[in-house]
PDB file of C-alpha atoms and ligand atoms in Angstrom:
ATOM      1  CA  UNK K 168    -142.637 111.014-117.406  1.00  0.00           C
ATOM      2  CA  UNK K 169    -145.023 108.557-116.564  1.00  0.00           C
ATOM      3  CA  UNK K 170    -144.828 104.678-117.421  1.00  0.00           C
ATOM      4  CA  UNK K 171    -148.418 105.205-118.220  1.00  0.00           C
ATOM      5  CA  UNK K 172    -147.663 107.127-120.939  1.00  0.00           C
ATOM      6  CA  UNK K 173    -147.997 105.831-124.699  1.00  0.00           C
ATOM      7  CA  UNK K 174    -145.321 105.127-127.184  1.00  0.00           C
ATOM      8  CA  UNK K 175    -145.519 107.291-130.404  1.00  0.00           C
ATOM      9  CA  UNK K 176    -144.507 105.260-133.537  1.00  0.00           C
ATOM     10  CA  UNK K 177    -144.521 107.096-136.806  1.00  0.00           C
ATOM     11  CA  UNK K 178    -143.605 105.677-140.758  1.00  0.00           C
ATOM     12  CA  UNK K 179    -144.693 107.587-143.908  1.00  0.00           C
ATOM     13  CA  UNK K 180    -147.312 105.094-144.497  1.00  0.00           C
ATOM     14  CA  UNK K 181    -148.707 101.502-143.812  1.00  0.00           C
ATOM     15  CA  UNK K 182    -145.381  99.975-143.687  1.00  0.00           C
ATOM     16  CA  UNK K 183    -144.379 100.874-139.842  1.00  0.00           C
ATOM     17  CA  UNK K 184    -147.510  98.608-138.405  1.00  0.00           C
ATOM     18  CA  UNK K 185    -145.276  95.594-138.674  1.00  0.00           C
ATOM     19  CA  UNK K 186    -143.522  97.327-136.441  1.00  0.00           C
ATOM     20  CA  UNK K 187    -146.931  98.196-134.526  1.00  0.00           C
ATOM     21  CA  UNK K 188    -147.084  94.324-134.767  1.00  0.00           C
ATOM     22  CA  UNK K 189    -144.002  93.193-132.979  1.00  0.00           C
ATOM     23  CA  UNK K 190    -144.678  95.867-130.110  1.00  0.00           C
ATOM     24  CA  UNK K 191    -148.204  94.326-129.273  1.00  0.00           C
ATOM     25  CA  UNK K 192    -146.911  91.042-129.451  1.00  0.00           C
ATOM     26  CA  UNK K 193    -143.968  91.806-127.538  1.00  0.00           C
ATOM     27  CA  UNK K 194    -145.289  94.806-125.311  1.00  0.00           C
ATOM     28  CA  UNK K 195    -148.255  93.962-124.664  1.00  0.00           C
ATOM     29  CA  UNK K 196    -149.400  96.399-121.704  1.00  0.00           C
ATOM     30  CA  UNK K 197    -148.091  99.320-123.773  1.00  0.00           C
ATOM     31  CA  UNK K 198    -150.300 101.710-125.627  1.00  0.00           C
ATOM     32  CA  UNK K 199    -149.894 103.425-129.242  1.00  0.00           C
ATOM     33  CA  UNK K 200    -150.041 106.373-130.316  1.00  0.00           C
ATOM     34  CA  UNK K 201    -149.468 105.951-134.431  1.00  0.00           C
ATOM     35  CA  UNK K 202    -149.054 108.132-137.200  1.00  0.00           C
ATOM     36  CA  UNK K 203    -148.808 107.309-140.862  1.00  0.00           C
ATOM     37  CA  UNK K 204    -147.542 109.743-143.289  1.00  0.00           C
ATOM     38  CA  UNK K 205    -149.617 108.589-146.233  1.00  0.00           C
ATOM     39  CA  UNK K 206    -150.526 111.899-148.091  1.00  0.00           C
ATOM     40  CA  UNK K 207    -146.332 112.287-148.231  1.00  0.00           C
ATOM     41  CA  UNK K 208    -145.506 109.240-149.327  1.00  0.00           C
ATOM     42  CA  UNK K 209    -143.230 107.422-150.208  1.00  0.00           C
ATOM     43  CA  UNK K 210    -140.269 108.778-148.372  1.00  0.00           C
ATOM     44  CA  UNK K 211    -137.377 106.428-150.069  1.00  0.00           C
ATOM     45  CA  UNK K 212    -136.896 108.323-152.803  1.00  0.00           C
ATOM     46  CA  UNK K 213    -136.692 111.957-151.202  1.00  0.00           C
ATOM     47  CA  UNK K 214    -134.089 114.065-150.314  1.00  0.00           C
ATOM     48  CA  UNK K 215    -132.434 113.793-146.683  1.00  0.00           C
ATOM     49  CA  UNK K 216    -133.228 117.573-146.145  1.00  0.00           C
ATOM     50  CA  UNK K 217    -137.059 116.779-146.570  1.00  0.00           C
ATOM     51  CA  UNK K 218    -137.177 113.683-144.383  1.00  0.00           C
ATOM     52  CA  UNK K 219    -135.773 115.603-141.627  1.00  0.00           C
ATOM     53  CA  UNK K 220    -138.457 118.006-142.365  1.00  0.00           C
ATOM     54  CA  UNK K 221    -141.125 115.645-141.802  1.00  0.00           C
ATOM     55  CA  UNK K 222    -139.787 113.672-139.144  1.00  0.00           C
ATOM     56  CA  UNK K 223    -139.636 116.957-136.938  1.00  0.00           C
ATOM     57  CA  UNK K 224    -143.126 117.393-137.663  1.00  0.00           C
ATOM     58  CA  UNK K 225    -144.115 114.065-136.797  1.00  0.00           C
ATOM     59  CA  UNK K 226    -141.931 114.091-133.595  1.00  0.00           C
ATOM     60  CA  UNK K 227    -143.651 117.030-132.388  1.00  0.00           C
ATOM     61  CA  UNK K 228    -147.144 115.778-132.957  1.00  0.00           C
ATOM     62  CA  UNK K 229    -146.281 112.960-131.012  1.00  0.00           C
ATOM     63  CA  UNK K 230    -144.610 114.772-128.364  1.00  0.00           C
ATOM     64  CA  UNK K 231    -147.684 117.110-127.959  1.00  0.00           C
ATOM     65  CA  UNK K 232    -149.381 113.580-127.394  1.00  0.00           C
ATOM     66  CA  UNK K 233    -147.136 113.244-124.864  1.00  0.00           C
ATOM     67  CA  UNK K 234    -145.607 109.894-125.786  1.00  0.00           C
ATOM     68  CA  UNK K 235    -142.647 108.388-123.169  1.00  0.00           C
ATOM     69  CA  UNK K 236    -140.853 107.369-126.670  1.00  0.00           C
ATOM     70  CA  UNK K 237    -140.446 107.516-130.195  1.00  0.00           C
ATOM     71  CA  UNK K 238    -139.912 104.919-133.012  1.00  0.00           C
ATOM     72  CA  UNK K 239    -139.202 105.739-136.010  1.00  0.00           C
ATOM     73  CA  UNK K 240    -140.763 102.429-138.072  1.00  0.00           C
ATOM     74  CA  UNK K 241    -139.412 103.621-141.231  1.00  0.00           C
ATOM     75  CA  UNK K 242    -136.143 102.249-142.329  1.00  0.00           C
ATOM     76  CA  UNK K 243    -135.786 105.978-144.691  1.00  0.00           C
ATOM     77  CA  UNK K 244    -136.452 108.052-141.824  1.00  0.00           C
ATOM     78  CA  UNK K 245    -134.160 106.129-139.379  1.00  0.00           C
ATOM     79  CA  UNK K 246    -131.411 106.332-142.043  1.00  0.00           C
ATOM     80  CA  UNK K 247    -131.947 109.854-142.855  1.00  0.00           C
ATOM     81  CA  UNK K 248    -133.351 111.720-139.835  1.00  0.00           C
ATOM     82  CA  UNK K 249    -132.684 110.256-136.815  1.00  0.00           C
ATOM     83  CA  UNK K 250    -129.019 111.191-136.044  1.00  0.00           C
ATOM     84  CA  UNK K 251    -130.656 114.743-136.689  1.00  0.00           C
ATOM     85  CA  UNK K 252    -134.037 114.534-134.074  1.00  0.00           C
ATOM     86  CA  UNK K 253    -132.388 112.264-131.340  1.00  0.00           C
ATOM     87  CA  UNK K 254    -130.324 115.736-130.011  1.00  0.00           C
ATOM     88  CA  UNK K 255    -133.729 117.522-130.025  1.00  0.00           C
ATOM     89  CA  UNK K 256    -135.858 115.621-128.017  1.00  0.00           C
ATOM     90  CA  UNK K 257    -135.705 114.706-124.225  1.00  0.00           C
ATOM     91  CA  UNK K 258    -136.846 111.216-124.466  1.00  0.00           C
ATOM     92  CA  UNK K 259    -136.146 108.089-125.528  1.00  0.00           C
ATOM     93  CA  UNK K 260    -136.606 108.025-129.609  1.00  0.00           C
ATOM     94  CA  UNK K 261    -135.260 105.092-131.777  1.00  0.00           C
ATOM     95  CA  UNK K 262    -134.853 103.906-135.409  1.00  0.00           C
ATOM     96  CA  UNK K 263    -135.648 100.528-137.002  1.00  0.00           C
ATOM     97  CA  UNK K 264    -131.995 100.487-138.526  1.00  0.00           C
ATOM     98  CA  UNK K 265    -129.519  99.612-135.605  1.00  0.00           C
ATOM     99  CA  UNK K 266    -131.585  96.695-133.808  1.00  0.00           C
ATOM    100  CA  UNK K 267    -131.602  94.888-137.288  1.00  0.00           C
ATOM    101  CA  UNK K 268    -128.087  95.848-138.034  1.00  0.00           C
ATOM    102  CA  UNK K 269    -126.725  94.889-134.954  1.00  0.00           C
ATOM    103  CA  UNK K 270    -128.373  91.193-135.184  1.00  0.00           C
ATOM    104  CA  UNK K 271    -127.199  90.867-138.639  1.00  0.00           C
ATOM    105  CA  UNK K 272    -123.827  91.489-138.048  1.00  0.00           C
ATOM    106  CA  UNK K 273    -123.353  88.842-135.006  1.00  0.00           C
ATOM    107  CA  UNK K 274    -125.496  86.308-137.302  1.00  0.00           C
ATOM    108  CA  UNK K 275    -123.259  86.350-140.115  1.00  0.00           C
ATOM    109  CA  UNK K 276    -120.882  83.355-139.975  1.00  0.00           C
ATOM    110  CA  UNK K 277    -119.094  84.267-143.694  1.00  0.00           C
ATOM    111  CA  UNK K 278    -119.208  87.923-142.992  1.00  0.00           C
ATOM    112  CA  UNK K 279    -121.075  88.526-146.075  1.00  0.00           C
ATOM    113  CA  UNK K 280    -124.511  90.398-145.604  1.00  0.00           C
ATOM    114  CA  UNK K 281    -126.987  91.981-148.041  1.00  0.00           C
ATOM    115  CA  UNK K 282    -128.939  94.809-147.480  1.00  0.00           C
ATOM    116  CA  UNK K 283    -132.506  95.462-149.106  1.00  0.00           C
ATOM    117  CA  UNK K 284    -134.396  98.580-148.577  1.00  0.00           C
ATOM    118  CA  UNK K 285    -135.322 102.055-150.506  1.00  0.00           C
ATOM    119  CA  UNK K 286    -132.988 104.046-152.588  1.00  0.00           C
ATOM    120  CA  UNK K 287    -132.560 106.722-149.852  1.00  0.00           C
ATOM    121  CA  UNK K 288    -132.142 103.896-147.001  1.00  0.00           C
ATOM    122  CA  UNK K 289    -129.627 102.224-149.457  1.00  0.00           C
ATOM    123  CA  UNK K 290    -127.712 105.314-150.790  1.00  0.00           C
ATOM    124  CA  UNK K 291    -127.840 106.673-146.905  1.00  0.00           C
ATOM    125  CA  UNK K 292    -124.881 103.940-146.143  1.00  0.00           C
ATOM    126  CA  UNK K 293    -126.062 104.020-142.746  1.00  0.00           C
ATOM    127  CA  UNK K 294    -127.044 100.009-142.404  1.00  0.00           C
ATOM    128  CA  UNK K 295    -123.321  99.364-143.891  1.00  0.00           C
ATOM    129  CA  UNK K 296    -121.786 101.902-141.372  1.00  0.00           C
ATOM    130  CA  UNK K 297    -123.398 100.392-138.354  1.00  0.00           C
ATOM    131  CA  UNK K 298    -123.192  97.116-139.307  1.00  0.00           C
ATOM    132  CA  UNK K 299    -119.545  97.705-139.843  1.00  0.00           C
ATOM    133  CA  UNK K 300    -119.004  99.345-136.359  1.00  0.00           C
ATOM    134  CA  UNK K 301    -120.684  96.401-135.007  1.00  0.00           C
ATOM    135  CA  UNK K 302    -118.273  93.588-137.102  1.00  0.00           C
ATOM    136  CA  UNK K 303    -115.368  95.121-138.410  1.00  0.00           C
ATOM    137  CA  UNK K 304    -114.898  92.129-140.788  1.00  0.00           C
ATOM    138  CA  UNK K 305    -118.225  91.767-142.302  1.00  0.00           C
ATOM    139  CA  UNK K 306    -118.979  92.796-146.398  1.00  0.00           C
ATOM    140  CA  UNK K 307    -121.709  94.571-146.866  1.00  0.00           C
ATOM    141  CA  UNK K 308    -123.951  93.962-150.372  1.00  0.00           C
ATOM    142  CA  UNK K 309    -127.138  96.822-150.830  1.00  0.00           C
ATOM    143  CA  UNK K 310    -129.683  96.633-153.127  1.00  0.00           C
ATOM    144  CA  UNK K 311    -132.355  99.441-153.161  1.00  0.00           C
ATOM    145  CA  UNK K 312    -135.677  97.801-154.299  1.00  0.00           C
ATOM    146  CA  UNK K 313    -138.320 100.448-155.325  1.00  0.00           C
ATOM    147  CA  UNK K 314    -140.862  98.310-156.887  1.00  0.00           C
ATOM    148  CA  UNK K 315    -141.830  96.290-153.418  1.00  0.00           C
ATOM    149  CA  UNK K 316    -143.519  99.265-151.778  1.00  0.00           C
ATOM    150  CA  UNK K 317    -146.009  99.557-154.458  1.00  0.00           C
ATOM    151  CA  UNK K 318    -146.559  96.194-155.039  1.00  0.00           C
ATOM    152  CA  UNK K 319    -147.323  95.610-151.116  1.00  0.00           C
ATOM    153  CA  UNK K 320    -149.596  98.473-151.297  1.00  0.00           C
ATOM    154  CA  UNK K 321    -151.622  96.863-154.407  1.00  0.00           C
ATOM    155  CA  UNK K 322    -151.851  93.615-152.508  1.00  0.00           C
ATOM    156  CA  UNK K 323    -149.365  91.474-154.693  1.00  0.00           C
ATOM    157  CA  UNK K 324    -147.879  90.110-151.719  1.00  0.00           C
ATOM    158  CA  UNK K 325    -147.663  86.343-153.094  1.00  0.00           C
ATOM    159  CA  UNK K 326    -148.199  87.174-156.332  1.00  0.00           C
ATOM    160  CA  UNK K 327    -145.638  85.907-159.606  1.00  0.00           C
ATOM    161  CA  UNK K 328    -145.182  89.242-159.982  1.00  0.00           C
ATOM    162  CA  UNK K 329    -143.427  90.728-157.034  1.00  0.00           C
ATOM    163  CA  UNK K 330    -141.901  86.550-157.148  1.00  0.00           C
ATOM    164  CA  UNK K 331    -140.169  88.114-160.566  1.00  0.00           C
ATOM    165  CA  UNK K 332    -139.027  91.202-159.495  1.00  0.00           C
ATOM    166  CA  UNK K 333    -137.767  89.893-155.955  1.00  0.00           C
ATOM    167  CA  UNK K 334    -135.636  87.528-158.566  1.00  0.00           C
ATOM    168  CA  UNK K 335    -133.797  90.457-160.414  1.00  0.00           C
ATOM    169  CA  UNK K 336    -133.338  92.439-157.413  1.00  0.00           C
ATOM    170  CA  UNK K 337    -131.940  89.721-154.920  1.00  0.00           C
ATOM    171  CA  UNK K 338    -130.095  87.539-157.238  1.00  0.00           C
ATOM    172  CA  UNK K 339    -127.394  89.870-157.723  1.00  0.00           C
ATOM    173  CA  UNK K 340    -126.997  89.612-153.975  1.00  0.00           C
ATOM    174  CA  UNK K 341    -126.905  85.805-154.053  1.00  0.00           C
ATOM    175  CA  UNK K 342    -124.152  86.008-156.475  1.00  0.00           C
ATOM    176  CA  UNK K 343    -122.142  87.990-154.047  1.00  0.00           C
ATOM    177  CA  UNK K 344    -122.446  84.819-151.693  1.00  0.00           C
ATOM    178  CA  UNK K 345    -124.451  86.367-148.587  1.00  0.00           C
ATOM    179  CA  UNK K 346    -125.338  84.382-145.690  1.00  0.00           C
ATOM    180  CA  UNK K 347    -127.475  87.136-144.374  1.00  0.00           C
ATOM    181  CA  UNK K 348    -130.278  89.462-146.005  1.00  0.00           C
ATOM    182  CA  UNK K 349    -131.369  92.242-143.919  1.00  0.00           C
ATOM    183  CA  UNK K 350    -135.232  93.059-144.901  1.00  0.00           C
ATOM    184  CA  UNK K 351    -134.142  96.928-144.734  1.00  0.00           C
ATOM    185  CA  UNK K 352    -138.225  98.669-145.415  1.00  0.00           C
ATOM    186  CA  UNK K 353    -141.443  98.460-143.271  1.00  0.00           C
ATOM    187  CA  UNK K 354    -142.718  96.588-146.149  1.00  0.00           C
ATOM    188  CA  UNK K 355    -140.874  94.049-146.803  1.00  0.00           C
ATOM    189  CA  UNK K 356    -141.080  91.935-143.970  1.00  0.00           C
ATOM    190  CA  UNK K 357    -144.564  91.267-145.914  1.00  0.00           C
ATOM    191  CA  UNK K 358    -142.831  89.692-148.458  1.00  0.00           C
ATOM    192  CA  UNK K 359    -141.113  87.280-146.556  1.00  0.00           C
ATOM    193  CA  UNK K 360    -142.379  84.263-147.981  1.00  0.00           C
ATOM    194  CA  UNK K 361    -141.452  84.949-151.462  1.00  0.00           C
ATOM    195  CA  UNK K 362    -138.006  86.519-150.493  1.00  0.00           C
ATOM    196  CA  UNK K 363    -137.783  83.269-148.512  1.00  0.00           C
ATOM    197  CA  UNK K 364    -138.549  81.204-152.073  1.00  0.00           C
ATOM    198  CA  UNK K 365    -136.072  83.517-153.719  1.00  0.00           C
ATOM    199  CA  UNK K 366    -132.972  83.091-151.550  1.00  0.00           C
ATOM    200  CA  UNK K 367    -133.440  79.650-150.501  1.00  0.00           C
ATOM    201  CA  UNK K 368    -133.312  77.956-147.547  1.00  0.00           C
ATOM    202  CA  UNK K 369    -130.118  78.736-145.722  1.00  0.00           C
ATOM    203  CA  UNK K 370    -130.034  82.409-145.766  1.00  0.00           C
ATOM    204  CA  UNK K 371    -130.506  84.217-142.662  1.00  0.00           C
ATOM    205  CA  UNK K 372    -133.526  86.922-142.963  1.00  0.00           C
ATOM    206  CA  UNK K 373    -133.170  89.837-140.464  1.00  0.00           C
ATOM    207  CA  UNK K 374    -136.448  91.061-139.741  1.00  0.00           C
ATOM    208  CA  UNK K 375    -136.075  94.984-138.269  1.00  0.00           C
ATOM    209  CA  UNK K 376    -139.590  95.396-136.960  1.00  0.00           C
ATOM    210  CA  UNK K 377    -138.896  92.438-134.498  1.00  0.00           C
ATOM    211  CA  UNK K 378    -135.441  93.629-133.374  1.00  0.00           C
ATOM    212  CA  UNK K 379    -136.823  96.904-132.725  1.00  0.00           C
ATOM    213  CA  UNK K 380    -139.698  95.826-130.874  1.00  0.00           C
ATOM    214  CA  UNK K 381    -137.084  94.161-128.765  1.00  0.00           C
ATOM    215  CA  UNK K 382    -134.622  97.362-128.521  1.00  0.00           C
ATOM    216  CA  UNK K 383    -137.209  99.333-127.474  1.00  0.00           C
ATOM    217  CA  UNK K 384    -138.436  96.544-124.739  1.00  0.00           C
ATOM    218  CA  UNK K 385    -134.814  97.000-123.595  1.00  0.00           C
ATOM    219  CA  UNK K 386    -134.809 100.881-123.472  1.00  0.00           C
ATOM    220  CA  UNK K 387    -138.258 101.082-121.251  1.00  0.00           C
ATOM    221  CA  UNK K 388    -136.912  98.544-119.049  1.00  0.00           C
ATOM    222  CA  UNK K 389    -134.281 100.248-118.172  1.00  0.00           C
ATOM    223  CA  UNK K 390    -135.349 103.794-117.995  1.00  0.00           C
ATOM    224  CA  UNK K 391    -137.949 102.275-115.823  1.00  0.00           C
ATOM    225  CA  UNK K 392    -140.829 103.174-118.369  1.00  0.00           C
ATOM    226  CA  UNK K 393    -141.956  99.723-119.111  1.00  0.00           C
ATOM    227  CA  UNK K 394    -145.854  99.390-118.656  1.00  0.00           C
ATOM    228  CA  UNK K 395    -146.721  95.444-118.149  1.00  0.00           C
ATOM    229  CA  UNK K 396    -150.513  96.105-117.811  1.00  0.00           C
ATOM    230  CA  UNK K 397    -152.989  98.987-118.725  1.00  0.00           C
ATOM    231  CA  UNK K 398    -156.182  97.875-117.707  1.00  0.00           C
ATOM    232  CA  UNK K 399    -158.218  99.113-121.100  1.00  0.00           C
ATOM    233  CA  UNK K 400    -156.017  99.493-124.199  1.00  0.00           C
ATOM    234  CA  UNK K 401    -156.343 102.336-126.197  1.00  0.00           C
ATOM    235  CA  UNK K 402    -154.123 102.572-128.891  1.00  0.00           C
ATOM    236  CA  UNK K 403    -154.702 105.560-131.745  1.00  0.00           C
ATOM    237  CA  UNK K 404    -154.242 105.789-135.420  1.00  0.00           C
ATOM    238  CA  UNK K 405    -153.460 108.769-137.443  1.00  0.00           C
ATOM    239  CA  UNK K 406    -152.876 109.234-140.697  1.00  0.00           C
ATOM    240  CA  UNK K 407    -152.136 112.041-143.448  1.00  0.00           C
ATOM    241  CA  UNK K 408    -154.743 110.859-145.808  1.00  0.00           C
ATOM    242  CA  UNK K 409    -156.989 108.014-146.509  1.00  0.00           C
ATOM    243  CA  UNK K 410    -157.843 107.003-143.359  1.00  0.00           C
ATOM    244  CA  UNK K 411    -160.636 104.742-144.124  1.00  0.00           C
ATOM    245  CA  UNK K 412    -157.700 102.781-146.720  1.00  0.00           C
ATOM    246  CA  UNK K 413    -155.638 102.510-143.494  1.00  0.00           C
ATOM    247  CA  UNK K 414    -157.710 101.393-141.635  1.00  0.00           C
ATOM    248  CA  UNK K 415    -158.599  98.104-143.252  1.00  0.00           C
ATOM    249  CA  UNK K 416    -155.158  97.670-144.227  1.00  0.00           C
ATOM    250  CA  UNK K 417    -153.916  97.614-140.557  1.00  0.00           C
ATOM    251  CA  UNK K 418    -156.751  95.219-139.730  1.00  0.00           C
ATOM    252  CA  UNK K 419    -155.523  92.727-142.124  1.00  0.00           C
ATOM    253  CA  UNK K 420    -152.041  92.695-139.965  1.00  0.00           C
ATOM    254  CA  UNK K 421    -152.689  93.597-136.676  1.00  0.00           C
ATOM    255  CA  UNK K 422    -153.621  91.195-133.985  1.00  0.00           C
ATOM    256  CA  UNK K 423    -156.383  93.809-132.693  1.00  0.00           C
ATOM    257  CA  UNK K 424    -159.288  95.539-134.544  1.00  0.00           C
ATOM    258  CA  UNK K 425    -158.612  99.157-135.528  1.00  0.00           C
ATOM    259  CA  UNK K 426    -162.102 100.647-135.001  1.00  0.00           C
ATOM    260  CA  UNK K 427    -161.105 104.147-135.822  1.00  0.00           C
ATOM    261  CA  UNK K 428    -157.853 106.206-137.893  1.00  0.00           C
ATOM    262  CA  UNK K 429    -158.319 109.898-137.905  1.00  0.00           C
ATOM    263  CA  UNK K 430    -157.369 112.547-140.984  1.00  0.00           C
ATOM    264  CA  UNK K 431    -154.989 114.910-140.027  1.00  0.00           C
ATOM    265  CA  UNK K 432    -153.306 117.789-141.325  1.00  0.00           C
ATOM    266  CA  UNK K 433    -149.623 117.220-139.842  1.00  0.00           C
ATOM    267  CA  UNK K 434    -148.216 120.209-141.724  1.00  0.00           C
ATOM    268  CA  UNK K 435    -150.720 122.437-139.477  1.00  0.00           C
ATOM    269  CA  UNK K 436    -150.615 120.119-136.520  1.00  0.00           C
ATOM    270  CA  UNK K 437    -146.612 119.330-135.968  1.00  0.00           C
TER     271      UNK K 437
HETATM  272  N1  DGL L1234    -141.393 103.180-144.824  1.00  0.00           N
HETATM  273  C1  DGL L1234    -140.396 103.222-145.868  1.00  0.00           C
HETATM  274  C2  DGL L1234    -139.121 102.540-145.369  1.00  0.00           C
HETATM  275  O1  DGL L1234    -139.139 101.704-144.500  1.00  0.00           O
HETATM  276  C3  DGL L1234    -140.885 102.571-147.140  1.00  0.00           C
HETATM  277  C4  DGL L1234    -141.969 103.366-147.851  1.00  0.00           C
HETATM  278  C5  DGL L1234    -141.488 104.712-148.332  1.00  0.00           C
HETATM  279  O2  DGL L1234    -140.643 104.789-149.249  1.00  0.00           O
HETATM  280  O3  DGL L1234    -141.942 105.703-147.768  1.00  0.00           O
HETATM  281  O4  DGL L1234    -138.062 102.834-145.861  1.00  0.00           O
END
């Protein structure tokens, strides 16, 4: 394998380019090769047996790509499928949850952390089970919080809306006394400005999408796949359906244009 190669980043939608965002800031000689699951999803509130289904297919689109590694952006999929894929591929493939559960649990100074993400990411257990293994004495607090996704997607990112529903989801959190709140889904570091109005001032926010950037910045370097510089970038977009939706939403977060995202059929393809 080839440092030249491209990394292959996959979510079931829009959410995983903040992901796509922290790479490019952080690793930014690397191509990517992206695919967004948007006629499937959403993926937090579907069975684990399903999500595995879907993350093999993505996996081996990307593989046929012939990516050096493999992030899974999406919080669901990391919690549900990755323990499953990681034995059947021969390269490097990680999740979003461990890099953000790993920081939360050496930030926490009372032990007490909450957890925000999808129902399956929250019913999974899997952020409370690492975080656990990392600190045996923290607490953990989830909240699954299905209402953010859609309000993301419909733009209502500093709206009075999502302000109100962030408020009933997080304050039973608060109430639990947290000093950490891990921003479990590839949407909601979107939201951080009105989760940061919501829990104040001297919460810690765990952002995933940065940590992973940075785990995955670890795992090239040291497999010796890291690529500093490739003369032209040429990153690639691919998505279930809607590409032309994608495509302006990932140029109103990404620090480069998106000239192109291409329709695919992954079910045929993967
Ligand atoms: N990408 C998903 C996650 O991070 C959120 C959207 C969905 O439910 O598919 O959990």
């Amino acid at each position: 394998m080839t440092n030249k190669a491209p990394i292959g980043v996959f979510d079931s939608g829009v959410g995983g380019l903040t992901v796509v965002k922290e790479i490019m800031n952080q690793l930014p000689g690397e191509d990517i090769i992206y695919f967004g699951d948007t006629a499937r999803l959403p993926y937090g509130s579907k069975s684990k047996k399903t999500v595995i289904t879907y993350t093999r297919q993505i996996v081996r689109f990307l593989m046929n790509k012939d990516v050096k590694a493999i992030v899974i952006a999406c919080n669901t999929a990391s919690a549900l499928a990755l323990e499953t894929v990681k034995s059947e591929v021969d390269i490097p493939i990680i999740g979003v949850v461990e890099p953000g559960a790993k920081v939360a649990a050496s930030t926490t100074i009372n032990g007490r952390i909450g957890v925000i993400g999808t129902e399956g990411t929250i019913q999974s257990g899997v952020y409370n089970e690492i975080l656990s293994k990392t600190n045996p004495n923290v607490e953990v607090f989830g909240k699954a919080c299905p209402l953010f996704v859609p309000l993301v997607e419909e733009g209502l990112i500093d709206d009075p809306v999502t302000c109100e529903m962030a408020k009933r989801y997080i304050n039973e959190l608060l109430k639990k006394n947290i000093d950490t709140l891990v921003l479990g889904c590839t949407h909601y570091p979107l939201l951080r400005k009105t989760i940061r109005k919501v829990v104040g001032e001297d919460i810690v926010l765990v952002n995933p999408a940065y940590e992973t950037a940075k785990a995955l910045s670890e795992v090239l370097t040291e497999k010796g796949l890291r690529n500093d510089s490739t003369p032209k970038l040429n990153h690639k977009f691919y998505v279930s359906d809607g590409a032309e939706k994608f495509r302006q939403f990932a140029n109103s977060i990404l620090p480069c244009e998106v000239m192109e995202t291409k329709d695919i059929n992954i079910e045929e393809l993967g």
